[in-house]
Coordinates of C-alpha atoms and ligand atoms in Angstrom, one line a residue:
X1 CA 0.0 0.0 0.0
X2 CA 1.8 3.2 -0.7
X3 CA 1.1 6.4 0.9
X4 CA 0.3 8.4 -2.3
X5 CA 0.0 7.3 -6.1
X6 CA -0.1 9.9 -8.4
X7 CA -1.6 9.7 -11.9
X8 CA 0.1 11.2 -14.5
X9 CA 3.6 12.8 -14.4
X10 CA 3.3 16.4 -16.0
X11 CA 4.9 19.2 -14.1
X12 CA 2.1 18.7 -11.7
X13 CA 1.9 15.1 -11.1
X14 CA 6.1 14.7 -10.9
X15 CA 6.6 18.1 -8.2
X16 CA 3.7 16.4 -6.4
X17 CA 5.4 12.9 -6.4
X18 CA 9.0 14.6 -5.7
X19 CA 7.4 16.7 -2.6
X20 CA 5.9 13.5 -1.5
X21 CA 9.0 11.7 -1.4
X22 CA 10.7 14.5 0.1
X23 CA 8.1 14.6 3.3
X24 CA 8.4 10.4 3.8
X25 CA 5.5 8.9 1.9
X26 CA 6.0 6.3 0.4
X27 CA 4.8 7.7 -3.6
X28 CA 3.8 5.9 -7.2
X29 CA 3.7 7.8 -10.3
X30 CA 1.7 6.1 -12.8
X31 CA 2.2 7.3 -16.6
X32 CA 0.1 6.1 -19.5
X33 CA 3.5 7.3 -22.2
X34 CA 6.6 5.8 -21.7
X35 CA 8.5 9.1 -21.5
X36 CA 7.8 11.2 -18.1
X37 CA 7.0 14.9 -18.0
X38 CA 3.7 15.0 -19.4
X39 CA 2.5 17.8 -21.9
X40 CA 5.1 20.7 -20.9
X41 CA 8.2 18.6 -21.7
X42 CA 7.1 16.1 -24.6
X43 CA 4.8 18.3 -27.0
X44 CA 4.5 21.8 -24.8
X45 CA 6.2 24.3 -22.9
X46 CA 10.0 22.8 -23.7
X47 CA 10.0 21.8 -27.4
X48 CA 8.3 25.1 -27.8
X49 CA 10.8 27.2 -26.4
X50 CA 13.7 25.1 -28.1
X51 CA 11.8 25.4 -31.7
X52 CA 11.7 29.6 -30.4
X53 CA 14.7 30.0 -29.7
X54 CA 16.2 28.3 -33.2
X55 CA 13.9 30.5 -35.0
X56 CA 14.9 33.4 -33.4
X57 CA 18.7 32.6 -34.4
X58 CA 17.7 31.8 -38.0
X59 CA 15.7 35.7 -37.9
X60 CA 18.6 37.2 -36.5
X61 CA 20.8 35.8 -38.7
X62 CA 18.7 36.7 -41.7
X63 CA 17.8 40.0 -40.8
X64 CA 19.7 41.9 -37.7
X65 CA 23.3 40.5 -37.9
X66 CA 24.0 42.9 -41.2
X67 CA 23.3 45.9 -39.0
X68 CA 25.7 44.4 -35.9
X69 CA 28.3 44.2 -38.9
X70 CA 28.4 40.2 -39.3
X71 CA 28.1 39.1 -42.9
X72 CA 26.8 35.4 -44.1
X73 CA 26.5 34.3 -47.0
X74 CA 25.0 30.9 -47.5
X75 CA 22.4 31.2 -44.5
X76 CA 19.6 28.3 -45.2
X77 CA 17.1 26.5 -42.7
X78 CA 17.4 22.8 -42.0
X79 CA 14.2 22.3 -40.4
X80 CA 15.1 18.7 -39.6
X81 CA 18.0 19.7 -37.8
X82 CA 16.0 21.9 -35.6
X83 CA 13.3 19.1 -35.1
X84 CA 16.5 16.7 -34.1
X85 CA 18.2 19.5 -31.9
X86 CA 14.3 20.1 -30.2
X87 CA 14.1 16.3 -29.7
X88 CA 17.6 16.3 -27.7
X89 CA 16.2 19.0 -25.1
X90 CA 13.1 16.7 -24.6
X91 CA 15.1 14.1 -24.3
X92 CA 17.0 15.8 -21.9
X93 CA 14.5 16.7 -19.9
X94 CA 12.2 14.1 -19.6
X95 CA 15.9 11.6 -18.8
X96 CA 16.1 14.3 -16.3
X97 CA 12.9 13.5 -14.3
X98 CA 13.1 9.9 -14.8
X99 CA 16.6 10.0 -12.9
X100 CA 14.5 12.6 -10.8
X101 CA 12.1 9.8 -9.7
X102 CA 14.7 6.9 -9.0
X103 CA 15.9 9.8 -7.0
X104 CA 13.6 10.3 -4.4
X105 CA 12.4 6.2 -4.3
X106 CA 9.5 6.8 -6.3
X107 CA 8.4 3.9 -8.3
X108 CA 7.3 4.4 -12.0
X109 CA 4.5 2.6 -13.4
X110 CA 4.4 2.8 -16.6
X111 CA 0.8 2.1 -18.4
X112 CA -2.5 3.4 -18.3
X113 CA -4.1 4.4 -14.6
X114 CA -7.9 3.9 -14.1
X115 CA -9.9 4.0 -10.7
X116 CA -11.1 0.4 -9.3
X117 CA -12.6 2.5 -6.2
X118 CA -11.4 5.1 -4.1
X119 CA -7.9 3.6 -3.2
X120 CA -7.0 1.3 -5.8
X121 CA -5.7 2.4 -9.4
X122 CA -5.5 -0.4 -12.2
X123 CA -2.4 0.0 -14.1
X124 CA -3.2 -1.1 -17.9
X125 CA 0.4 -1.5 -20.1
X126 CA 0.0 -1.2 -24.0
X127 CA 0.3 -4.9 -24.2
X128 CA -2.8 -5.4 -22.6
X129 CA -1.5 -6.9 -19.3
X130 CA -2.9 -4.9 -16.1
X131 CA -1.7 -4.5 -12.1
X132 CA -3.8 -3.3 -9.5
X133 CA -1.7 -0.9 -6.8
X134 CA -3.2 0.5 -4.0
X135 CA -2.7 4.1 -2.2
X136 CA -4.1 5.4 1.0
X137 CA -4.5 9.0 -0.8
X138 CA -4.3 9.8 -4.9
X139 CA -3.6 12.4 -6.5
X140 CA -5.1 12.9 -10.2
X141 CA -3.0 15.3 -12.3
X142 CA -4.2 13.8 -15.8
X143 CA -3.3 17.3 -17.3
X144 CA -5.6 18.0 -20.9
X145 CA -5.6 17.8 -24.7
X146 CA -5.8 20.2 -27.4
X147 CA -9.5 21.4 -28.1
X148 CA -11.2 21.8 -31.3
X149 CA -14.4 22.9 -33.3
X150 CA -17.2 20.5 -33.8
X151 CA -17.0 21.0 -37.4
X152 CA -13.3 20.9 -37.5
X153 CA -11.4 17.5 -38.7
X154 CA -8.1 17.2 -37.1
X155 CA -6.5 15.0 -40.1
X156 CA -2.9 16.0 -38.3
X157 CA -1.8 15.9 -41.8
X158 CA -2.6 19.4 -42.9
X159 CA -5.3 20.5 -40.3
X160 CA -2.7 20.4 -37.0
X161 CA -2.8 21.1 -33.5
X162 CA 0.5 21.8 -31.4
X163 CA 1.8 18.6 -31.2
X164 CA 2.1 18.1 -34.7
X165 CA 3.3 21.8 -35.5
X166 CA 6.3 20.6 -32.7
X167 CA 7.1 18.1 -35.8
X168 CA 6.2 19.4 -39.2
X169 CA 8.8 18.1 -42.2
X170 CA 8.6 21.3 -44.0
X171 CA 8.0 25.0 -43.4
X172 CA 4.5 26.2 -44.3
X173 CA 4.3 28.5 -47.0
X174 CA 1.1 29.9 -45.1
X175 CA 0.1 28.9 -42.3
X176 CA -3.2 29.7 -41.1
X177 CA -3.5 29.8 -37.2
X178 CA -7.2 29.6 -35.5
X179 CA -6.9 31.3 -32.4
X180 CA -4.4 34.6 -31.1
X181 CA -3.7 33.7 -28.0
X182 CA -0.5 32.1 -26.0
X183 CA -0.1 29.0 -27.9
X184 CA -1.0 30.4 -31.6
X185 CA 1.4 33.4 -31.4
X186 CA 4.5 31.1 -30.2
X187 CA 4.4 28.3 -32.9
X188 CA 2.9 31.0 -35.5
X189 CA 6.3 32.7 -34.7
X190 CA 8.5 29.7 -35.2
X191 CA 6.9 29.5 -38.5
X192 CA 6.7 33.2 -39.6
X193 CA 10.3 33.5 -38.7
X194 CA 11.6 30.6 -40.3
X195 CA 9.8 32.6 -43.5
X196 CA 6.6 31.2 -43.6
X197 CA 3.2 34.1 -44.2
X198 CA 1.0 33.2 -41.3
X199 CA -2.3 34.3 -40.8
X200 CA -4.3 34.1 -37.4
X201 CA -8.0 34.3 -37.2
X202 CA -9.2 35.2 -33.5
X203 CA -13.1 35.4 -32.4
X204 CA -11.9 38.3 -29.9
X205 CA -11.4 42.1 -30.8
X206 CA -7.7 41.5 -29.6
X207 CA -4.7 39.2 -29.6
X208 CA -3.6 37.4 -26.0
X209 CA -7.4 38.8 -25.3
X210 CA -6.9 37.4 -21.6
X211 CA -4.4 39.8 -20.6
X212 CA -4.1 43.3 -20.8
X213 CA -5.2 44.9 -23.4
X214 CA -2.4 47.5 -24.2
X215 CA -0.1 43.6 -24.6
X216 CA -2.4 42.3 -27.4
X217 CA -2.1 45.8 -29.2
X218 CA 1.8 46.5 -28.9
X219 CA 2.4 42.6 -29.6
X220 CA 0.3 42.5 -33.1
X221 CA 2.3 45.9 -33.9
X222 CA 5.4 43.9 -33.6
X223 CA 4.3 40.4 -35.1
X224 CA 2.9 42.2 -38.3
X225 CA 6.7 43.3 -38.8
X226 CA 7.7 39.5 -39.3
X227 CA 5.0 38.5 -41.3
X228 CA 1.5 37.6 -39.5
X229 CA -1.5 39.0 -40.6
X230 CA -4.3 39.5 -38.3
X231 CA -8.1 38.6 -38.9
X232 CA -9.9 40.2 -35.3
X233 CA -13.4 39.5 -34.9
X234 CA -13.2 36.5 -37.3
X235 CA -15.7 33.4 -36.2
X236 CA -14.4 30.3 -38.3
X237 CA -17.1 28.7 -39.8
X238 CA -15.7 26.1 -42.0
X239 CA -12.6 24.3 -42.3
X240 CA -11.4 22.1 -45.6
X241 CA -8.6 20.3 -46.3
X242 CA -8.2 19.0 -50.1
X243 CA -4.7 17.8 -51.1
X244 CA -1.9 20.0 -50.0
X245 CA -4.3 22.9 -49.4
X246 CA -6.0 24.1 -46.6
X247 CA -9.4 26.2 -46.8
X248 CA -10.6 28.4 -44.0
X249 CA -13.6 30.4 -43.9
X250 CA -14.6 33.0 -41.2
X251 CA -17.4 35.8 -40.5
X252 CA -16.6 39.1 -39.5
X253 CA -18.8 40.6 -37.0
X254 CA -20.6 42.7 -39.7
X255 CA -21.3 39.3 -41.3
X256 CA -18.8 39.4 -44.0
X257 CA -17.1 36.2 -45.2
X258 CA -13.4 35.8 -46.2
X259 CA -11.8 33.0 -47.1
X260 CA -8.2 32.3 -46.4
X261 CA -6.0 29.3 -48.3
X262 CA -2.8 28.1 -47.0
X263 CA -0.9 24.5 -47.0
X264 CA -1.5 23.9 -43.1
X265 CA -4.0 25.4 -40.7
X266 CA -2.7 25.4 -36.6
X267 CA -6.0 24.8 -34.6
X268 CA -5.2 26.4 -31.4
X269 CA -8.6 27.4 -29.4
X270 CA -7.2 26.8 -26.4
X271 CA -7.1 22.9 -24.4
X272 CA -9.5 20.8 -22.4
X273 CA -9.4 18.6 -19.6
X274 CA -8.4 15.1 -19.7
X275 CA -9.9 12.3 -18.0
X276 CA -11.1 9.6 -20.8
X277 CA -10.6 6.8 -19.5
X278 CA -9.8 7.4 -16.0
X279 CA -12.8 5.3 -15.0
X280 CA -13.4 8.5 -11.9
X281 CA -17.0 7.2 -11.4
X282 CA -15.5 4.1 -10.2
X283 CA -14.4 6.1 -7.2
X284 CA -17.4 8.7 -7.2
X285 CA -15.3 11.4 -7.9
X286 CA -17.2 14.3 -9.5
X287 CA -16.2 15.6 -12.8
X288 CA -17.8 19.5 -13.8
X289 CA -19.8 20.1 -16.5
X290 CA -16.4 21.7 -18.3
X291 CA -14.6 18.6 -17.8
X292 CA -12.9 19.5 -14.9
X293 CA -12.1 17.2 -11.4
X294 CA -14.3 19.3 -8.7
X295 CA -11.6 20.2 -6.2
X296 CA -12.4 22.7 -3.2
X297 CA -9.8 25.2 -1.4
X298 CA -7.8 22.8 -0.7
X299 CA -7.6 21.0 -4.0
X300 CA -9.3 17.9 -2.5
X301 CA -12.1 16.2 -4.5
X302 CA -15.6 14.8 -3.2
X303 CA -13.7 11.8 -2.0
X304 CA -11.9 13.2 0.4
X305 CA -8.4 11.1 0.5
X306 CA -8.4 12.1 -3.3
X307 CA -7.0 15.3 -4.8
X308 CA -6.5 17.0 -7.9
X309 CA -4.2 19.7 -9.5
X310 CA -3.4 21.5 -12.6
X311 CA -4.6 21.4 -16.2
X312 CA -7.5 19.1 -14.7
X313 CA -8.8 21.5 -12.6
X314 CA -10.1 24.9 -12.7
X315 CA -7.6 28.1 -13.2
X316 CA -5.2 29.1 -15.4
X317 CA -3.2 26.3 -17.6
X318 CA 0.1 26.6 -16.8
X319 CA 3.2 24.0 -15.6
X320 CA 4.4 26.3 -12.7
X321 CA 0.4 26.7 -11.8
X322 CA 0.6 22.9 -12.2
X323 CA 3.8 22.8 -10.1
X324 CA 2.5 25.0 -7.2
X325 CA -0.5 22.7 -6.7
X326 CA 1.8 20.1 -6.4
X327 CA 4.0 21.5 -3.9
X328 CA 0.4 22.4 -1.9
X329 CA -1.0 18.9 -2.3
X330 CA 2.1 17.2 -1.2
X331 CA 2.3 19.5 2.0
X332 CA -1.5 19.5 3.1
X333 CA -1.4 15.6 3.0
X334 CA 1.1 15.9 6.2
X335 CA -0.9 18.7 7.6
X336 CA 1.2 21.7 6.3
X337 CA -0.8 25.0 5.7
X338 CA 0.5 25.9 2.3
X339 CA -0.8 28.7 0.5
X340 CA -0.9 29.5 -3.3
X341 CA -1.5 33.3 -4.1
X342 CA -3.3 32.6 -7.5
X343 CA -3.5 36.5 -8.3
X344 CA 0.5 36.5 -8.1
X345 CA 0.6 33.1 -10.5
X346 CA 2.9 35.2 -13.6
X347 CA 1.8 34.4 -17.4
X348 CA 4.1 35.0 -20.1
X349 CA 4.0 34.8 -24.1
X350 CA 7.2 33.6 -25.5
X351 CA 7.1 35.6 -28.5
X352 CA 9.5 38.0 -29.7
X353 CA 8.9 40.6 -27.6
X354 CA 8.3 38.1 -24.9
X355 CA 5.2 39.3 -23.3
X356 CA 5.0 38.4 -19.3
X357 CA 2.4 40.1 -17.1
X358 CA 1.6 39.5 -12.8
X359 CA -1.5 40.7 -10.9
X360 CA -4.2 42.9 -12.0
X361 CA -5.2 43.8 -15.6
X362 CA -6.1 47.2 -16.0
X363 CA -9.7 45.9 -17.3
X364 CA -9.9 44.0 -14.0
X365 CA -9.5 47.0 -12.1
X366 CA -11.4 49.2 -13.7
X367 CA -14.5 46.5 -13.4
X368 CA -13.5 46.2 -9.7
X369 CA -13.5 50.0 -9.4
X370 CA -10.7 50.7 -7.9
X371 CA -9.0 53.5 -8.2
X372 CA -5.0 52.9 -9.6
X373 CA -2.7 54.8 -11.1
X374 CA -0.2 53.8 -14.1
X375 CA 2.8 53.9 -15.1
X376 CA 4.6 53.2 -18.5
X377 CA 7.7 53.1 -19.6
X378 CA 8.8 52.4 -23.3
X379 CA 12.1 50.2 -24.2
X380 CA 12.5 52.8 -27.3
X381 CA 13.9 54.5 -24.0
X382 CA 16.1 51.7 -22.4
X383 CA 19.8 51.7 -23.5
X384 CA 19.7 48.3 -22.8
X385 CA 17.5 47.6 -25.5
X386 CA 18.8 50.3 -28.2
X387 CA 22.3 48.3 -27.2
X388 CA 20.8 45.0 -28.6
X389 CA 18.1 46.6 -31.2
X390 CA 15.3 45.3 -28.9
X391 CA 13.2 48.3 -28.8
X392 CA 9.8 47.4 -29.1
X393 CA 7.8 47.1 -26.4
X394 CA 6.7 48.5 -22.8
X395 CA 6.3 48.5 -19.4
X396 CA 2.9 49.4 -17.3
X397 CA 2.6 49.3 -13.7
X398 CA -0.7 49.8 -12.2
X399 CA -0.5 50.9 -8.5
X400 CA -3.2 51.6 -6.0
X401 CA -4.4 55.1 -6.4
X402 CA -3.6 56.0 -2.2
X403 CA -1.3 53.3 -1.1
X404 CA 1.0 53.2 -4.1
X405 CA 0.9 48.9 -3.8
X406 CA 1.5 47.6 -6.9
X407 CA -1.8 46.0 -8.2
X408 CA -0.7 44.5 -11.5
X409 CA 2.1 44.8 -13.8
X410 CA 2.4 43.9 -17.4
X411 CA 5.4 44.0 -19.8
X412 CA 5.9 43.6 -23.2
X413 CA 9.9 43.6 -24.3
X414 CA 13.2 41.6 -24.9
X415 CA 13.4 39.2 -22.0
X416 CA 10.3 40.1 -19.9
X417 CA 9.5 36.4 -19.3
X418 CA 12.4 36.3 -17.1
X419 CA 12.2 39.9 -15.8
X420 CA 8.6 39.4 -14.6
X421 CA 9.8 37.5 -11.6
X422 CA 11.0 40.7 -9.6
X423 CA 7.4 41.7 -10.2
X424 CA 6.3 38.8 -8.2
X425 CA 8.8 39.0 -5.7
X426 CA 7.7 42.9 -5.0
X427 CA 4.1 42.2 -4.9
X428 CA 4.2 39.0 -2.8
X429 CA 5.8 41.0 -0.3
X430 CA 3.5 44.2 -1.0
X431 CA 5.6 46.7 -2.3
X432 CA 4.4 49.8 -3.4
X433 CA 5.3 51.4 -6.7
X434 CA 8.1 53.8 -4.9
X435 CA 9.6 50.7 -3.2
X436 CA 10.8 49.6 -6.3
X437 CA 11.7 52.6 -7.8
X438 CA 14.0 53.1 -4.8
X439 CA 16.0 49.5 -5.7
X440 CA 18.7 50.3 -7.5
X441 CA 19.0 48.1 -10.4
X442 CA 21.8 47.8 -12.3
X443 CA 22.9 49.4 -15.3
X444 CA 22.0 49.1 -18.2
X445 CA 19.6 46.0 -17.7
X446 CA 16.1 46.0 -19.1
X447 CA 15.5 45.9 -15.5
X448 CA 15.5 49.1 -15.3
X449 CA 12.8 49.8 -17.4
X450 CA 10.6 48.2 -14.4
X451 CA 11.6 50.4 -12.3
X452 CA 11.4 53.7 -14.5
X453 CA 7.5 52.3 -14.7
X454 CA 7.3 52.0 -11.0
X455 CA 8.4 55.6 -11.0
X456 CA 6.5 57.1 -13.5
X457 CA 3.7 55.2 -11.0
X458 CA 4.8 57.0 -8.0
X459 CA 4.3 60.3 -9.8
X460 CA 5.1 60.5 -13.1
X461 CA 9.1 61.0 -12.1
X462 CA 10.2 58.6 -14.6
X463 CA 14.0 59.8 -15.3
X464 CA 14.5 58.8 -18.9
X465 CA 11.7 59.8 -20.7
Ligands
LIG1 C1 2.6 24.0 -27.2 C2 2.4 24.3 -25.7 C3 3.2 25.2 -25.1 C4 3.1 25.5 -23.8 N1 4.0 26.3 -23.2 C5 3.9 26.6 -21.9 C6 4.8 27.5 -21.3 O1 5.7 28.1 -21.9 N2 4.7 27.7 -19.9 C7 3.7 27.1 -19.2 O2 3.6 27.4 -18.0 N3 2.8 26.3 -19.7 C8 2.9 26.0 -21.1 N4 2.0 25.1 -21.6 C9 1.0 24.5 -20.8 C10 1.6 23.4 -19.9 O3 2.2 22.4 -20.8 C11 0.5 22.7 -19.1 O4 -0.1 23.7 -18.3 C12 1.1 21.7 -18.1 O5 1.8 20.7 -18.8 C13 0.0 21.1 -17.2 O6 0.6 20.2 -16.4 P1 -0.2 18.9 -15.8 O7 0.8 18.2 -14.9 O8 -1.5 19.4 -15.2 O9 -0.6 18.0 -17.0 P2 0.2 17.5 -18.3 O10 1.5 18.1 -18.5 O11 -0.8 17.5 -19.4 O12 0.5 16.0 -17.9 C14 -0.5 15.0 -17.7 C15 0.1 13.6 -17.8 O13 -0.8 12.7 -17.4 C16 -0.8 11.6 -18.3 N5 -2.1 10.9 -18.2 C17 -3.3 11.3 -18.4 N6 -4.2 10.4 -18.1 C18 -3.6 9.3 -17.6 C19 -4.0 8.1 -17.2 N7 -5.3 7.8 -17.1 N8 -3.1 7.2 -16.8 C20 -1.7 7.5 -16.8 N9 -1.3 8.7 -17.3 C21 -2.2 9.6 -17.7 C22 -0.5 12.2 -19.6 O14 0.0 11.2 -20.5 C23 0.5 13.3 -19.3 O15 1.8 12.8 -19.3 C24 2.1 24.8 -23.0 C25 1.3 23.9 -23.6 C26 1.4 23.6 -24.9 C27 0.5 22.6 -25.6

């Protein structure tokens, strides 16, 4: 009987099975693939980034190096490279939990997991052979899949979702992406920088429409320059695939058709939970009408010795969400009182400019009411970013209007993914717009351009513009 088996080893079922191990339970991972790390490292957040950052040399090399005073000649894309090279970081990656696992003592089952009742998880192997294993608590972290359109057939051929766009054998000579937000954008700018025309369609009256709006706008400023085009307010109505060419259809709000052809279309409406399979009503454990495990406060189910974190349940789709949930799990099961701030959960586009925001939108607060105050500053100003010809781009801190605490801050600029986590150190600990302001940071950083924000916050003293 082990003291914990988790089910499914994404970023949130591995940190939960790690923390486990770490506080003396005895800990299962059960994994229906035979590579650990679930979406994020397989067909997500990793081979993302690696195809990203590839691109990004290839545009650099093809369009800034002239200007830095490095000549090529000869420059040319060998996509299968790439794909090898992004394979090798998985590879990486996913070796590196594996050895993460043997570790900490916690024993892998690989094969499908499926609930026989509330304590007992059948593990099915592709071959067909099955082992029960029993746990005195579970944890579900079955993560989700890519959703689609009723009317849209996912051939994976020519009408894609991530996974496949992680692996294509050519570059698209137009690539139609469904969708503008996180997901879209990133493998849309692999493609567009590699020199394919991409075209996204969004339903919404602005890109990345979850976050701030002054992001979307700055970031389709920015993508246009390598390529995208931009259909906003676009329904899709119809999808066809014929051959090596890819239809789309969409309806403008004022009930105008247009018709876009490419040779692939990227379906990327955002993802769904995933529990086929799972066999949950086995244990009674309630599933939402969206899909989702029902988890309260404390991430615990209907059952009570089972739990459930990330992609599964409600809130934002993201590994370090995923992560944190873990982490909380792990510690409430031996009677810790862990805490997850969700407002202070970061969110970042890894385009180029990376886009990164923390805390309140400005929409938010204006629907709460509440009186803030903002403050911008632009990387056109940073000598950091003139330095390295990364000037597009901004920072916007929104402070409280009479205590100066930073309510929400959103950047849009080289590097902000990585810069966004000073945000969340100042506003876990409260800080008010001055507080920062008063940090010296050093110079020249981007980082500085957060704290000329948080002073043009304070009252409008930015120094450098
Ligand atoms: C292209 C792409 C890029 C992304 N980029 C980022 C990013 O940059 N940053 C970020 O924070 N997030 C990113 N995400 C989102 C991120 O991948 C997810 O939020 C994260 O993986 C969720 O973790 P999870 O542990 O909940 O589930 P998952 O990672 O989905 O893992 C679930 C695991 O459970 C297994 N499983 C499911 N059912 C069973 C079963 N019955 N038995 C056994 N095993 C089972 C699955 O095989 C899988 O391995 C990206 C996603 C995609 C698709």
């Amino acid at each position: 009987m082990y003291d914990v088996i988790v089910i499914g080893s994404g970023p949130g079922g591995y940190v939960a099975a790690i923390r486990c191990a770490q506080l003396g339970m005895k800990t299962a991972i059960v994994e229906k693939y035979p590579t650990l790390g679930g979406t994020c490292l397989n067909v997500g957040c990793i081979p993302s980034k690696a195809l990203l950052d590839s691109s990004e040399h290839y545009h650099n090399a093809s369009h800034t190096f002239k200007t830095h005073g490095i000549n090529l000649s000869d420059l040319s894309v060998d996509l299968g490279q790439m794909i090898t090279r992004k394979n090798d970081v998985v590879k990486q990656n996913t070796d590196g939990i594996q050895f993460l696992m043997k570790k900490n003592k916690i024993d892998v089952h690989q094969g499908f997991g499926s609930f026989v009742n509330a304590t007992t998880v059948k593990v099915t192997k592709d071959d067909g052979s099955a082992t029960d294993i029993q746990g005195k608590n579970i944890i579900i972290a079955t993560g989700s899949k890519p959703s689609s359109l009723p009317f849209i057939k996912l051939n994976k051929d020519r009408v894609i979702t991530s996974t496949e766009a992680l692996n294509l054998k050519e570059i698209p000579k137009h690539l139609v992406v469904i969708g503008g937000g996180v997901i879209g954008l990133e493998l849309g700018s692999v493609y567009a920088r590699l020199g394919a025309k991409v075209s996204v369609i969004e339903f919404m009256d602005s890109l990345i429409p979850t976050m701030d709006r002054t992001m979307g706008k700055e970031l389709q400023k920015s993508l246009k320059k390598i390529g995208f085009e931009f259909y906003l307010k676009h329904k899709v109505t119809a999808v066809e695939s014929k051959g090596n060419e890819v239809t789309v259809k969409a309806d403008n709000d004022k009930g105008a058709t247009v018709e876009i052809k490419g040779d692939y279309v990227l379906v990327s409406i955002g993802r769904k939970p995933y529990t086929d399979g799972l066999n949950a009503e086995a244990a009674g454990v309630k599933i939402t009408d969206r899909g989702q495990i029902e988890v309260n406060d404390h991430l615990q189910t209907n059952i009570s010795n089972i739990y459930a974190i990330g992609d599964v349940v409600k809130g934002a789709m993201l590994a370090h969400k995923a992560e944190e949930e873990g982490v909380f799990v792990a510690e409430t099961l031996v009677g810790q009182k862990p805490h997850i701030n969700y407002n202070l959960i970061p969110g970042v586009v890894y385009t180029w400019p990376e886009v990164a925001a923390v805390g309140y939108t400005e929409e938010q607060l204006k629907e709460q009411g509440r009186k803030y105050k903002t403050g911008k500053f632009p990387f056109l100003a940073s000598g950091r970013a003139r330095a390295s010809m990364d000037t597009d781009g901004l920072v916007k801190v929104l402070a409280d209007a009479d205590t100066d605490e930073i309510l929400g801050v959103h950047m849009i600029g080289p590097r902000t993914a990585d810069m966004i986590a000073e945000a969340v150190v100042a506003m876990e600990y409260r800080a008010s717009a001055e507080d920062v302001a008063r940090m010296s940071h050093a110079h020249p950083t981007y980082t500085e351009a957060f704290k000329e924000a948080c002073l043009a916050a304070t009252d409008n003293r930015a120094l450098h513009i």
